[in-house]
JSON list of C-alpha atoms in Angstrom, two decimals:
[
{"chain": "A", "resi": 1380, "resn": "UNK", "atom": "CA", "xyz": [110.89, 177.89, 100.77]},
{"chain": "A", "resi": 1381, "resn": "UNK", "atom": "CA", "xyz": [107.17, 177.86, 101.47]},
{"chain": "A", "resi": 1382, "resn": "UNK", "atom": "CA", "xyz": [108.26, 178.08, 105.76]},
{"chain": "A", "resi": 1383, "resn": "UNK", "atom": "CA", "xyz": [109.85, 181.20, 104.56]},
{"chain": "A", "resi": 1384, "resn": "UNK", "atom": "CA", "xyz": [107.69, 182.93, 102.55]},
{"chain": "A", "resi": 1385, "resn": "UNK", "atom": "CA", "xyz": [104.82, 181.80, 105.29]},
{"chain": "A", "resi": 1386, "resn": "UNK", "atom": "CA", "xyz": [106.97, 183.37, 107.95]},
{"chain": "A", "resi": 1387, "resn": "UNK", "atom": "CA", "xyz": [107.41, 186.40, 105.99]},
{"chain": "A", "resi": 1388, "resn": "UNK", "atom": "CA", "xyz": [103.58, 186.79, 105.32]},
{"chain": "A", "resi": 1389, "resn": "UNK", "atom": "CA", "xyz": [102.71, 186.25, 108.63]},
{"chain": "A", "resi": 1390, "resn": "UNK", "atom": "CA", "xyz": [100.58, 183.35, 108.37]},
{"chain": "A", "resi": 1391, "resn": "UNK", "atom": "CA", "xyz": [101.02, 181.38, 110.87]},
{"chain": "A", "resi": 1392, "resn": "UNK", "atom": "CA", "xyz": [97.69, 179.06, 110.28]},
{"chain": "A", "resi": 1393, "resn": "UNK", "atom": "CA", "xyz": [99.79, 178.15, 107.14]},
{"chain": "A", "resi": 1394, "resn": "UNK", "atom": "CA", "xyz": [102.83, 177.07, 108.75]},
{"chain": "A", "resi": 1395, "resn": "UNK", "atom": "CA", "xyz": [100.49, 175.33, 111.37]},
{"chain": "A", "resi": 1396, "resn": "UNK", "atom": "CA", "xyz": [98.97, 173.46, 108.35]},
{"chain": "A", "resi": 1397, "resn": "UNK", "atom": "CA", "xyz": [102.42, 172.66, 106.41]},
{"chain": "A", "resi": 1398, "resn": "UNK", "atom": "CA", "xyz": [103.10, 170.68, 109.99]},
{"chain": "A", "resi": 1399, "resn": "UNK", "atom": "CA", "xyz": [100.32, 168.78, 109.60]},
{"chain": "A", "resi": 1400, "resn": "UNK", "atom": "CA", "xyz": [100.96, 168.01, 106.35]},
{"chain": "A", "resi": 1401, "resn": "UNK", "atom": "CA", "xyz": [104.82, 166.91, 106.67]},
{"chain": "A", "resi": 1402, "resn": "UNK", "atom": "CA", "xyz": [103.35, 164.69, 109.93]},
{"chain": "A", "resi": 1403, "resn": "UNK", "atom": "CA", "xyz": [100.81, 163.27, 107.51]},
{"chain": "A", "resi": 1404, "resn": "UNK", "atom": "CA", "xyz": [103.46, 162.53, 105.16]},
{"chain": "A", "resi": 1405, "resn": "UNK", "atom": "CA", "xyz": [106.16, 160.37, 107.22]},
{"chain": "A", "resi": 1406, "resn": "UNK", "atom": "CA", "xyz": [103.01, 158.20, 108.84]},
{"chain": "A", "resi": 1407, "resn": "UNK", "atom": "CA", "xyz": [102.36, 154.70, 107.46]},
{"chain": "A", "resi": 1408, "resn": "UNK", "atom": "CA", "xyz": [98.41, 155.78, 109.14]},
{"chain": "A", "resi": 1409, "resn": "UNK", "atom": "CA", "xyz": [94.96, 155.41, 107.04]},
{"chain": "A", "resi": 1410, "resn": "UNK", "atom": "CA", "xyz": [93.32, 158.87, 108.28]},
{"chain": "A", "resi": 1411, "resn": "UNK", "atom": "CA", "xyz": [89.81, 159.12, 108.12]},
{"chain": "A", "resi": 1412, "resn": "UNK", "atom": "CA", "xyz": [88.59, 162.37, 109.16]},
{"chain": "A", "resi": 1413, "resn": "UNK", "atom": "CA", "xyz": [84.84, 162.69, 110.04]},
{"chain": "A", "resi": 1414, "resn": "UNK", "atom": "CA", "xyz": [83.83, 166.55, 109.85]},
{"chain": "A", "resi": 1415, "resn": "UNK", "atom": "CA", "xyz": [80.65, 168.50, 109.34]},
{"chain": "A", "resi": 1416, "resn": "UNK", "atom": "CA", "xyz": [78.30, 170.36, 111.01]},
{"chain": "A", "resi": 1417, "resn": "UNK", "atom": "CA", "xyz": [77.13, 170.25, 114.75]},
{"chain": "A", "resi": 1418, "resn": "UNK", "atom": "CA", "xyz": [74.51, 167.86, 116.13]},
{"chain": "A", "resi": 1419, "resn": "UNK", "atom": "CA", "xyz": [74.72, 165.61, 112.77]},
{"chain": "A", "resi": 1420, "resn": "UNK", "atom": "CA", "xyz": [75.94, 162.51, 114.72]},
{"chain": "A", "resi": 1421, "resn": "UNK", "atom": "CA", "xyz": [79.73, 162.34, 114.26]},
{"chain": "A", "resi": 1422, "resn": "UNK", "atom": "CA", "xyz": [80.68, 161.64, 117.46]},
{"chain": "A", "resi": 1423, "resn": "UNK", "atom": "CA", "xyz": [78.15, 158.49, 117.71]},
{"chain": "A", "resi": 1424, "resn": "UNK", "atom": "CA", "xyz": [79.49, 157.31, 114.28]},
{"chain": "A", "resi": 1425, "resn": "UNK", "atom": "CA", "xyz": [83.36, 156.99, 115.30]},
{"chain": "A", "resi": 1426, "resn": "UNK", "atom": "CA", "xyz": [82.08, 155.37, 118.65]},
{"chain": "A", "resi": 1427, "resn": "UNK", "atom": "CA", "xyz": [80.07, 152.64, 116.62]},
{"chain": "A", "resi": 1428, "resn": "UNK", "atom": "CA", "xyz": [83.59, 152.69, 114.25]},
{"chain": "A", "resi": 1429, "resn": "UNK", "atom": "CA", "xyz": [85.59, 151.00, 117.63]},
{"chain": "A", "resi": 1430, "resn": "UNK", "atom": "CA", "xyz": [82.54, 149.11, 118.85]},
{"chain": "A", "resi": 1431, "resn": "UNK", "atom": "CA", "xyz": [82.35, 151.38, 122.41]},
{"chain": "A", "resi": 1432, "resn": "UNK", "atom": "CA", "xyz": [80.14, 154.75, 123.52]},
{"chain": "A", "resi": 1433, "resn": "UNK", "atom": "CA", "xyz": [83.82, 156.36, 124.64]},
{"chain": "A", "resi": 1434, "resn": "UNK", "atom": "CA", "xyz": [83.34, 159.62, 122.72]},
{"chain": "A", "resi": 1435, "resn": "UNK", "atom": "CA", "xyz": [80.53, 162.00, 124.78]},
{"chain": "A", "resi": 1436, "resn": "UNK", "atom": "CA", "xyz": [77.95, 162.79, 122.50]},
{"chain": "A", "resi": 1437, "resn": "UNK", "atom": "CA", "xyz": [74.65, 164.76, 123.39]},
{"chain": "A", "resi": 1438, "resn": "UNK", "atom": "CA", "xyz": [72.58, 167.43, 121.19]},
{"chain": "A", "resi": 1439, "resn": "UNK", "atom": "CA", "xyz": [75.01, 169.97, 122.11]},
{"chain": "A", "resi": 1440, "resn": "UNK", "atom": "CA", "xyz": [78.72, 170.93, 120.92]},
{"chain": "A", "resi": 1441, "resn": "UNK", "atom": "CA", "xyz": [80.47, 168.77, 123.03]},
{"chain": "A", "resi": 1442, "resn": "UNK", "atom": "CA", "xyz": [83.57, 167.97, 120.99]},
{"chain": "A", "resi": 1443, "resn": "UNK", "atom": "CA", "xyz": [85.62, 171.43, 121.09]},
{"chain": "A", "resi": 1444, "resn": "UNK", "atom": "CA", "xyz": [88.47, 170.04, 119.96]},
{"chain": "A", "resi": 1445, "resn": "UNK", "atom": "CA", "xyz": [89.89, 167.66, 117.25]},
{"chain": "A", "resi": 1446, "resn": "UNK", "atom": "CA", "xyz": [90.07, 163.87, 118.63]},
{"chain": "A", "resi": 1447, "resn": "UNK", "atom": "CA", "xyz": [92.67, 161.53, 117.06]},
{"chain": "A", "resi": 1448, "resn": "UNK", "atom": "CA", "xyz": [91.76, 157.67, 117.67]},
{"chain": "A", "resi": 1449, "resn": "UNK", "atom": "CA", "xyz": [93.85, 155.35, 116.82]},
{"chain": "A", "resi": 1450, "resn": "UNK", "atom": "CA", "xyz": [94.85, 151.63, 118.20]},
{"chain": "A", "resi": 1451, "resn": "UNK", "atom": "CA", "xyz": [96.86, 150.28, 120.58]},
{"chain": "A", "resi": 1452, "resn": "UNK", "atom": "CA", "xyz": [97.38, 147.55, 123.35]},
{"chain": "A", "resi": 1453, "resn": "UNK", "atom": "CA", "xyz": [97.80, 150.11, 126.27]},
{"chain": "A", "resi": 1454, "resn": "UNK", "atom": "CA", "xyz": [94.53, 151.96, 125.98]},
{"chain": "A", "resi": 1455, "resn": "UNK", "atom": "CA", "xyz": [95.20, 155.71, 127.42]},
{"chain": "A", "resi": 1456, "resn": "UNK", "atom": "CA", "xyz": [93.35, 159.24, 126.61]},
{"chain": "A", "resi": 1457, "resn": "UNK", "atom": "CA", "xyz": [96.00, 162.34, 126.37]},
{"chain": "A", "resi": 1458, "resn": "UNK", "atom": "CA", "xyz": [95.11, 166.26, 126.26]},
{"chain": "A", "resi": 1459, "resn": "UNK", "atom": "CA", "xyz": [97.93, 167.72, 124.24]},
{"chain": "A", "resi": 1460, "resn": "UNK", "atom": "CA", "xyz": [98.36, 171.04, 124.29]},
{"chain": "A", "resi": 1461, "resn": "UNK", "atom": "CA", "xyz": [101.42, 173.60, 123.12]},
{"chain": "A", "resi": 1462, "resn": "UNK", "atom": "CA", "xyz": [102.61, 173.71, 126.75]},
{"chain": "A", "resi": 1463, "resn": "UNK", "atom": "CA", "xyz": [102.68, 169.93, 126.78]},
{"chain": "A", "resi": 1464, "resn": "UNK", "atom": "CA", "xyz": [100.41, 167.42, 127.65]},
{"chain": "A", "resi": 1465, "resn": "UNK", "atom": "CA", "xyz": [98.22, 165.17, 130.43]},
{"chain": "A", "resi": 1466, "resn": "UNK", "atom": "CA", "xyz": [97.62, 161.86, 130.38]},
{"chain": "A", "resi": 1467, "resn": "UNK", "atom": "CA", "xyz": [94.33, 160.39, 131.96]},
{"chain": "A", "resi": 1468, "resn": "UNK", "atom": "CA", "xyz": [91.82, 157.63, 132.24]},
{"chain": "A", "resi": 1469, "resn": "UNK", "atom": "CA", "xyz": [90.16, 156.46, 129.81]},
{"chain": "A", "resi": 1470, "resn": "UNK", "atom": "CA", "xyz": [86.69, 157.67, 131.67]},
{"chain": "A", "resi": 1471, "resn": "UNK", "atom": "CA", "xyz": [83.53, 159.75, 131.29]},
{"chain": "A", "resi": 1472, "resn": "UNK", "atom": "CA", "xyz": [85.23, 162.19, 134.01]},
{"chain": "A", "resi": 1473, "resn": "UNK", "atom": "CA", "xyz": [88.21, 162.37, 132.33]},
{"chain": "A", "resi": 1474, "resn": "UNK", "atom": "CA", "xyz": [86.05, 164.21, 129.32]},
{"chain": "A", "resi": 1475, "resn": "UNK", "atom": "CA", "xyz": [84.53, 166.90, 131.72]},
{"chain": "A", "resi": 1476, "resn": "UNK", "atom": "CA", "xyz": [88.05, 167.72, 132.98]},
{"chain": "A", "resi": 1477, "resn": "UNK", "atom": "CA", "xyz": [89.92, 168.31, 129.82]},
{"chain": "A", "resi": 1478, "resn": "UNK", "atom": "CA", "xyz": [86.97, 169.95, 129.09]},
{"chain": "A", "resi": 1479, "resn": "UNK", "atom": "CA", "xyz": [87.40, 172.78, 132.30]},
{"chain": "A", "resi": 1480, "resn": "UNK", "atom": "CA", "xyz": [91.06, 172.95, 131.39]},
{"chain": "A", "resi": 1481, "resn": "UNK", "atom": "CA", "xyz": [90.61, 173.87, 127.61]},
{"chain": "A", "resi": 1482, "resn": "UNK", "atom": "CA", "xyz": [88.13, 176.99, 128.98]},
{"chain": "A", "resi": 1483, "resn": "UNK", "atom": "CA", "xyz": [90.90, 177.83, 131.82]},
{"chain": "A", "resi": 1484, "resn": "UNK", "atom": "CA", "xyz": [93.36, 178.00, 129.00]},
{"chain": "A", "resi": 1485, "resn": "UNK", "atom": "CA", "xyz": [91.58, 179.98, 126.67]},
{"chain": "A", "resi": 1486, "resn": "UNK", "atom": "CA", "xyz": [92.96, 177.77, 124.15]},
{"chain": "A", "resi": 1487, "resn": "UNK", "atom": "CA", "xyz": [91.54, 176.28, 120.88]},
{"chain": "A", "resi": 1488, "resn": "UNK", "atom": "CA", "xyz": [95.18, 175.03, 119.42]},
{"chain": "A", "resi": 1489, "resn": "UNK", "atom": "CA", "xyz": [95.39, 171.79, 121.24]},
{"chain": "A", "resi": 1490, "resn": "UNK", "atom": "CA", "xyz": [93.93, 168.20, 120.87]},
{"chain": "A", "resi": 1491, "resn": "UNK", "atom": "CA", "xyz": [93.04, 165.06, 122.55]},
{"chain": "A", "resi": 1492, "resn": "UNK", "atom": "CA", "xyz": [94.93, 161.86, 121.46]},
{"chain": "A", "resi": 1493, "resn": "UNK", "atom": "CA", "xyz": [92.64, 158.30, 122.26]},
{"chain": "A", "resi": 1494, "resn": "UNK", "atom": "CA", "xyz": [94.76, 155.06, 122.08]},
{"chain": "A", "resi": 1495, "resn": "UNK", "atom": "CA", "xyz": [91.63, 152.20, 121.79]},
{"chain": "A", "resi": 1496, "resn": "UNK", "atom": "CA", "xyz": [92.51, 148.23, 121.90]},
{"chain": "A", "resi": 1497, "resn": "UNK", "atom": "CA", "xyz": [90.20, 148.55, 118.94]},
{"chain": "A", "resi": 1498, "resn": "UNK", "atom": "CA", "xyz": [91.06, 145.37, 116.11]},
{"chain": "A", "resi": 1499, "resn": "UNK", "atom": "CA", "xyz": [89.83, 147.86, 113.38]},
{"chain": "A", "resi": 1500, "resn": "UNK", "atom": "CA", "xyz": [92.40, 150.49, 113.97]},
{"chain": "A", "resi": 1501, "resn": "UNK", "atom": "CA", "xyz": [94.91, 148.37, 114.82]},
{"chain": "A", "resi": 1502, "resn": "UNK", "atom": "CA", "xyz": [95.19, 145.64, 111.85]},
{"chain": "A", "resi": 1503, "resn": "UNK", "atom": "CA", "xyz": [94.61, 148.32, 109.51]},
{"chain": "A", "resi": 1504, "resn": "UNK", "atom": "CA", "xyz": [96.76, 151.01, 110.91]},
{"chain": "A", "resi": 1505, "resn": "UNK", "atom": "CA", "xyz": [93.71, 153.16, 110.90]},
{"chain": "A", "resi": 1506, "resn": "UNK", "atom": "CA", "xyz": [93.92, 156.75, 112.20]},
{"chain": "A", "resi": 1507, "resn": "UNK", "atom": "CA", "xyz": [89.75, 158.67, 112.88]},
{"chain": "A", "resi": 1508, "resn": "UNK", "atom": "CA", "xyz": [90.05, 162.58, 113.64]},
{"chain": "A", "resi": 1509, "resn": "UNK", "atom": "CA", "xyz": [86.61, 163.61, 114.85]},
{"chain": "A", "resi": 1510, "resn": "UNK", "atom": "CA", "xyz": [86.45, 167.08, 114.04]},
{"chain": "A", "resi": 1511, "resn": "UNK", "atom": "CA", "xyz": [84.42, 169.80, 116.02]},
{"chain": "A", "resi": 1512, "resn": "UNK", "atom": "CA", "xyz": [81.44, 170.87, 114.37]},
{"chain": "A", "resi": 1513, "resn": "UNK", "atom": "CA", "xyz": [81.60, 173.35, 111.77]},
{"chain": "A", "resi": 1514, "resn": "UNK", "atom": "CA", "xyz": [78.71, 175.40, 112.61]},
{"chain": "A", "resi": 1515, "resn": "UNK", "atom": "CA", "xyz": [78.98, 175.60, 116.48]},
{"chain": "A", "resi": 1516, "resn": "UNK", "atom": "CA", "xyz": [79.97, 179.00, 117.10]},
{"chain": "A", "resi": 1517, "resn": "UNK", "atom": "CA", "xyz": [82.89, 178.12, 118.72]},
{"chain": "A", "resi": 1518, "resn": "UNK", "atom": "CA", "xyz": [86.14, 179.91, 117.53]},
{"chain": "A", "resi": 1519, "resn": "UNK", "atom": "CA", "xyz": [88.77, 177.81, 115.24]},
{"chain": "A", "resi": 1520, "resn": "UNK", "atom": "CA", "xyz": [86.18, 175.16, 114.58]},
{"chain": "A", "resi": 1521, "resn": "UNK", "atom": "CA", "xyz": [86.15, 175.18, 110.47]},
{"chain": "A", "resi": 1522, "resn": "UNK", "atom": "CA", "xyz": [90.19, 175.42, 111.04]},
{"chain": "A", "resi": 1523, "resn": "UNK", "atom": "CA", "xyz": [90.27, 172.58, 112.91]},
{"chain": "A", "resi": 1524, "resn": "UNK", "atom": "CA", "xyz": [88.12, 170.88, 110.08]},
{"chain": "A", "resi": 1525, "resn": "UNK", "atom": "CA", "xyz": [90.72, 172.17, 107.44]},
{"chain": "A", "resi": 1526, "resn": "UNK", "atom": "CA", "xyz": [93.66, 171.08, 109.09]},
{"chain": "A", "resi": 1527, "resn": "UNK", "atom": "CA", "xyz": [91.80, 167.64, 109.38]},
{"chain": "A", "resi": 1528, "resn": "UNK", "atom": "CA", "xyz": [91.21, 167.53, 105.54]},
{"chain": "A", "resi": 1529, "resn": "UNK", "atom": "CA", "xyz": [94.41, 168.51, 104.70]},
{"chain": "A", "resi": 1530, "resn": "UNK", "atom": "CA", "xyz": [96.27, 165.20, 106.52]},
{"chain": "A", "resi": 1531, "resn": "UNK", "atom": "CA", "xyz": [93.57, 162.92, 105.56]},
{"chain": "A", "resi": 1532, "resn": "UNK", "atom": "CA", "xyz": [93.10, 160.07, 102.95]},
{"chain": "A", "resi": 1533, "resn": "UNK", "atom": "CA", "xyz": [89.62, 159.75, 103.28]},
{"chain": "A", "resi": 1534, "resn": "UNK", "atom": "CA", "xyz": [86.59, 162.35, 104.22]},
{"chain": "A", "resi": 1535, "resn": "UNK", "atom": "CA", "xyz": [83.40, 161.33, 106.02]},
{"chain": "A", "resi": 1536, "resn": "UNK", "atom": "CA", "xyz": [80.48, 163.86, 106.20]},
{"chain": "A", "resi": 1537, "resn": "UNK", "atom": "CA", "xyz": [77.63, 163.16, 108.34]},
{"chain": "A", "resi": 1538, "resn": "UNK", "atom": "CA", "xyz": [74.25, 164.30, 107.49]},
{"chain": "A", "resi": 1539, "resn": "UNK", "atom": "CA", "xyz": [71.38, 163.74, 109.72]},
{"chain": "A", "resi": 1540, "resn": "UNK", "atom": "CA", "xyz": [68.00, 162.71, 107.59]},
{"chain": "A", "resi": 1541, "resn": "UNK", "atom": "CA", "xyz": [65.98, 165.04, 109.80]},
{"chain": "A", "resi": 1542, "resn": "UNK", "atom": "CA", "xyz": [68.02, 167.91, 107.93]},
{"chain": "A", "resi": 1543, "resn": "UNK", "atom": "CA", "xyz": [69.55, 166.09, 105.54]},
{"chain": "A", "resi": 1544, "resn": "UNK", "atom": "CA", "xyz": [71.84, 168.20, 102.76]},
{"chain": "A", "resi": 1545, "resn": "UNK", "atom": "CA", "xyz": [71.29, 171.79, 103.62]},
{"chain": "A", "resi": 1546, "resn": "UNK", "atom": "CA", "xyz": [72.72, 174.86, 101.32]},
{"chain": "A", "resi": 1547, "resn": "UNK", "atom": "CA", "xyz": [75.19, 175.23, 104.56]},
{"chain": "A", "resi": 1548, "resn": "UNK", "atom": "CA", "xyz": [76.14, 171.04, 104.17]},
{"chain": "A", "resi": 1549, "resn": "UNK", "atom": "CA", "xyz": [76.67, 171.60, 100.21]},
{"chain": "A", "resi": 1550, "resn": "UNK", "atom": "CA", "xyz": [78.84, 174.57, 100.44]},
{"chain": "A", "resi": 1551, "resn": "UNK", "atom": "CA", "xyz": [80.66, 173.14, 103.16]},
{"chain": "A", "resi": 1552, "resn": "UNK", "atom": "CA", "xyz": [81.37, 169.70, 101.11]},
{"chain": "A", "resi": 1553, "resn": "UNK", "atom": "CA", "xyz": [82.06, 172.17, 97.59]},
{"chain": "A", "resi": 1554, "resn": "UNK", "atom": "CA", "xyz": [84.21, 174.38, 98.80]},
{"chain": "A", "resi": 1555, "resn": "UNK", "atom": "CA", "xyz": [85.92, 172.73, 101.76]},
{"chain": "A", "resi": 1556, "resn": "UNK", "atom": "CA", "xyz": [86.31, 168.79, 100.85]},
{"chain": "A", "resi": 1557, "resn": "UNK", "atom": "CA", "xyz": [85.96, 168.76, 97.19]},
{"chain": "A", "resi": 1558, "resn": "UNK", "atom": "CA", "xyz": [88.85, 171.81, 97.07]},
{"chain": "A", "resi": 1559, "resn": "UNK", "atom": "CA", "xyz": [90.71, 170.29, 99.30]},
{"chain": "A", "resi": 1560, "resn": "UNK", "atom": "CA", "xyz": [91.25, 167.54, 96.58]},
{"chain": "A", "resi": 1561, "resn": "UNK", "atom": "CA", "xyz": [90.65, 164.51, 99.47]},
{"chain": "A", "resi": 1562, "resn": "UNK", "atom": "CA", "xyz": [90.81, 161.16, 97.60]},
{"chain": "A", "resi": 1563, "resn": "UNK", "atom": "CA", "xyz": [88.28, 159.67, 99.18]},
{"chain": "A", "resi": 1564, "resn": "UNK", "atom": "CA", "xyz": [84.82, 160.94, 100.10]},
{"chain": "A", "resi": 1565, "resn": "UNK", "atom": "CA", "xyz": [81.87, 159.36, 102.13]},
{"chain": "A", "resi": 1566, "resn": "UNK", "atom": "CA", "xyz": [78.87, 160.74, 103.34]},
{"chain": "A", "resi": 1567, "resn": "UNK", "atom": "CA", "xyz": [76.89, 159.14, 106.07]},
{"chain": "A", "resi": 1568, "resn": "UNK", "atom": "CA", "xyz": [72.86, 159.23, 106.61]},
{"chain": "A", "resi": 1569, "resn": "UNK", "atom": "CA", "xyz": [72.49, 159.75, 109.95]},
{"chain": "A", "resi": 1570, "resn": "UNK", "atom": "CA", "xyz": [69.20, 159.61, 112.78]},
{"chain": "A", "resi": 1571, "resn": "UNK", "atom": "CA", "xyz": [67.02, 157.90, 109.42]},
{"chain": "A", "resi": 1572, "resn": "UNK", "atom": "CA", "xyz": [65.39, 156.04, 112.47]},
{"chain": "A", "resi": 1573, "resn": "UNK", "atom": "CA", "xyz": [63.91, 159.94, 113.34]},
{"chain": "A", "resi": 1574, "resn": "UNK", "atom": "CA", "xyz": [62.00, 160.05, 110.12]},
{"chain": "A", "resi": 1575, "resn": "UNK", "atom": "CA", "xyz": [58.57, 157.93, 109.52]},
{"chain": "A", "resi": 1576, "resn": "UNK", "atom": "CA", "xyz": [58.92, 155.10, 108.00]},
{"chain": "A", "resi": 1577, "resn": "UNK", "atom": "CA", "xyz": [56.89, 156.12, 104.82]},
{"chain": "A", "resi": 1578, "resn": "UNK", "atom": "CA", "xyz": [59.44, 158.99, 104.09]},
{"chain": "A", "resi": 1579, "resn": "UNK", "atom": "CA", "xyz": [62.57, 156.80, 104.54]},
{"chain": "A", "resi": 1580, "resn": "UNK", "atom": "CA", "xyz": [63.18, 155.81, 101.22]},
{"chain": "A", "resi": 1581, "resn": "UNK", "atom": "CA", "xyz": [61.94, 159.56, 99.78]},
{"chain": "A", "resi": 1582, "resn": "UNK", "atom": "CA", "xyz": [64.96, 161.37, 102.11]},
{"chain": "A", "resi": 1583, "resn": "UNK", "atom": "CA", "xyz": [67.61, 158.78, 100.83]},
{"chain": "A", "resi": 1584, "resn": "UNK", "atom": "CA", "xyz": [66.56, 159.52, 97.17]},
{"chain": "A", "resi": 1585, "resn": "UNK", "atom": "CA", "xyz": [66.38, 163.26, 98.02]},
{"chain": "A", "resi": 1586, "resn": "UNK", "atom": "CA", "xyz": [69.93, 163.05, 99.34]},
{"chain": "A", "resi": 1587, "resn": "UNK", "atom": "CA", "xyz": [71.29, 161.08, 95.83]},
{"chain": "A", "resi": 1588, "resn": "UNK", "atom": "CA", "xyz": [70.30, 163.31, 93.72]},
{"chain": "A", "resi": 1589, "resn": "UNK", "atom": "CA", "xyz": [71.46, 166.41, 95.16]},
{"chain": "A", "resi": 1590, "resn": "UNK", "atom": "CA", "xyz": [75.25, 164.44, 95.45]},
{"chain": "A", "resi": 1591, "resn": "UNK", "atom": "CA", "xyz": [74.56, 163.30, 91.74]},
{"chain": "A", "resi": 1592, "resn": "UNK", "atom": "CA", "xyz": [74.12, 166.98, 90.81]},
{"chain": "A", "resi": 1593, "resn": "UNK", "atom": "CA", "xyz": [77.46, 167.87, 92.62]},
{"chain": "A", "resi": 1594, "resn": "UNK", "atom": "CA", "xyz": [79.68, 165.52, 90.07]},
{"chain": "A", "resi": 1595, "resn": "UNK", "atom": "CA", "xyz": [81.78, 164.05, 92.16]},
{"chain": "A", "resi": 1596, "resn": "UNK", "atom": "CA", "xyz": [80.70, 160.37, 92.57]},
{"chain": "A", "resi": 1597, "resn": "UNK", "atom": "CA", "xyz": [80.70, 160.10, 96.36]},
{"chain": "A", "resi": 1598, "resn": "UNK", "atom": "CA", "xyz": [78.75, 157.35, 98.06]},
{"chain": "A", "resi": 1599, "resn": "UNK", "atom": "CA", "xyz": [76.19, 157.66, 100.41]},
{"chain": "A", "resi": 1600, "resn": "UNK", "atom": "CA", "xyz": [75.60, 155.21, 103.08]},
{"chain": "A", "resi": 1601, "resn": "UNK", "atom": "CA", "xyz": [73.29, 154.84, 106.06]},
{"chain": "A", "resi": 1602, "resn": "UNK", "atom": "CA", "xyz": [74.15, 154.69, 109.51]},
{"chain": "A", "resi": 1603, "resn": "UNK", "atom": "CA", "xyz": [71.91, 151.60, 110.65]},
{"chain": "A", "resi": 1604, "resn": "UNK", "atom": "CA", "xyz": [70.37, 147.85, 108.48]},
{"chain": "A", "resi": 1605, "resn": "UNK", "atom": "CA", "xyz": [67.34, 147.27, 107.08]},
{"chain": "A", "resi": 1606, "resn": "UNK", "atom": "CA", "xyz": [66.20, 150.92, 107.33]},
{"chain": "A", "resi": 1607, "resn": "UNK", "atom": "CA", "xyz": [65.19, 151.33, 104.09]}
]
């Protein structure tokens, strides 16, 4: 009944969604997805998740689309898009050439699937979406996020200490995770090693209080030991 009165609307990011959703539903998968704004170190986190720099990362937008990692013996990286799909290496070139092929496309509704022999994902059946960043300018980015939030049993939001909890961050974790009902929430300190060491301890305290003041009990951890 909702198909049909999404068909009749015309909303087809709806019925795009509801796929997810049923997907979500008949996988035995723990899905974390990692979302948030641009340059806040997402990319780096999920890499130091499976123990290997496979993910590009730089202080640009590089991830443009959604990235599902999950385990498995047979390592393989797969550009899936609504035409079909390519499988590659599992190589830094690989990255630049789905890359050139999502601009020749023109194409936003697609995604990258990464298969890692990774003993995290695999004995907990663990599913990470890295999500494109929210803020990059880049067309279909926050629904890419949304679509990640709706299929996911827990939320991680990267915030980098340099910038740490901005009006944009708390609007973004109010009206996108917290509606969204996830049951799990996390948000992530990142780049604390970019702040003096005096001011360390002042950030994390800054950062507590203004998720305290948001009433929703969500932990906040750091990205590295011993840094405060």
């Amino acid at each position: 009944k909702l198909e049909k009165h999404c068909q009749d609307a015309g909303r087809k990011d709806l019925l795009e969604q509801m796929a997810a959703v049923k997907e979500y539903l008949v996988s035995d998968k723990f899905t974390v997805a990692v979302v948030g704004e641009f340059n806040r170190g997402k990319s780096t986190l999920v890499n130091r998740l499976i123990g290997k720099d496979i993910i590009p990362t730089s202080d640009i937008p590089t991830t443009t689309l959604p990235i599902y990692v999950s385990g498995g013996e047979q390592e393989s990286l797969v550009f899936k898009t609504i035409k079909g799909q390519k499988r590659y290496p599992v190589a830094e070139k690989s990255w630049e050439t789905i890359e050139e092929e999502r601009r020749i496309s023109g194409g936003n509704k697609a995604e990258i699937r990464l298969k890692q022999n990774c003993s995290l994902l695999m004995e907990h059946d663990l599913e990470i979406i890295d999500t494109p960043g929210v803020n990059s300018q880049i067309r279909g980015d926050l629904s890419m996020a949304e679509k990640a939030l709706s299929v996911c049993d827990c939320a991680i939001l990267p915030m980098t200490a340099i910038a740490a909890f901005s009006e944009s961050e708390k609007l973004f974790l109010e009206e996108r995770i917290l509606m969204k009902k996830v049951p799990r929430i996390m948000v992530v300190l990142t780049k604390l090693d970019l702040v003096e060491e005096t001011q360390r301890l002042s950030v994390v305290e800054s950062v507590q209080r203004k998720l305290e003041a948001v009433n929703a009990e969500i932990p906040l951890y750091l990205s590295a030991k011993n840094m405060v």
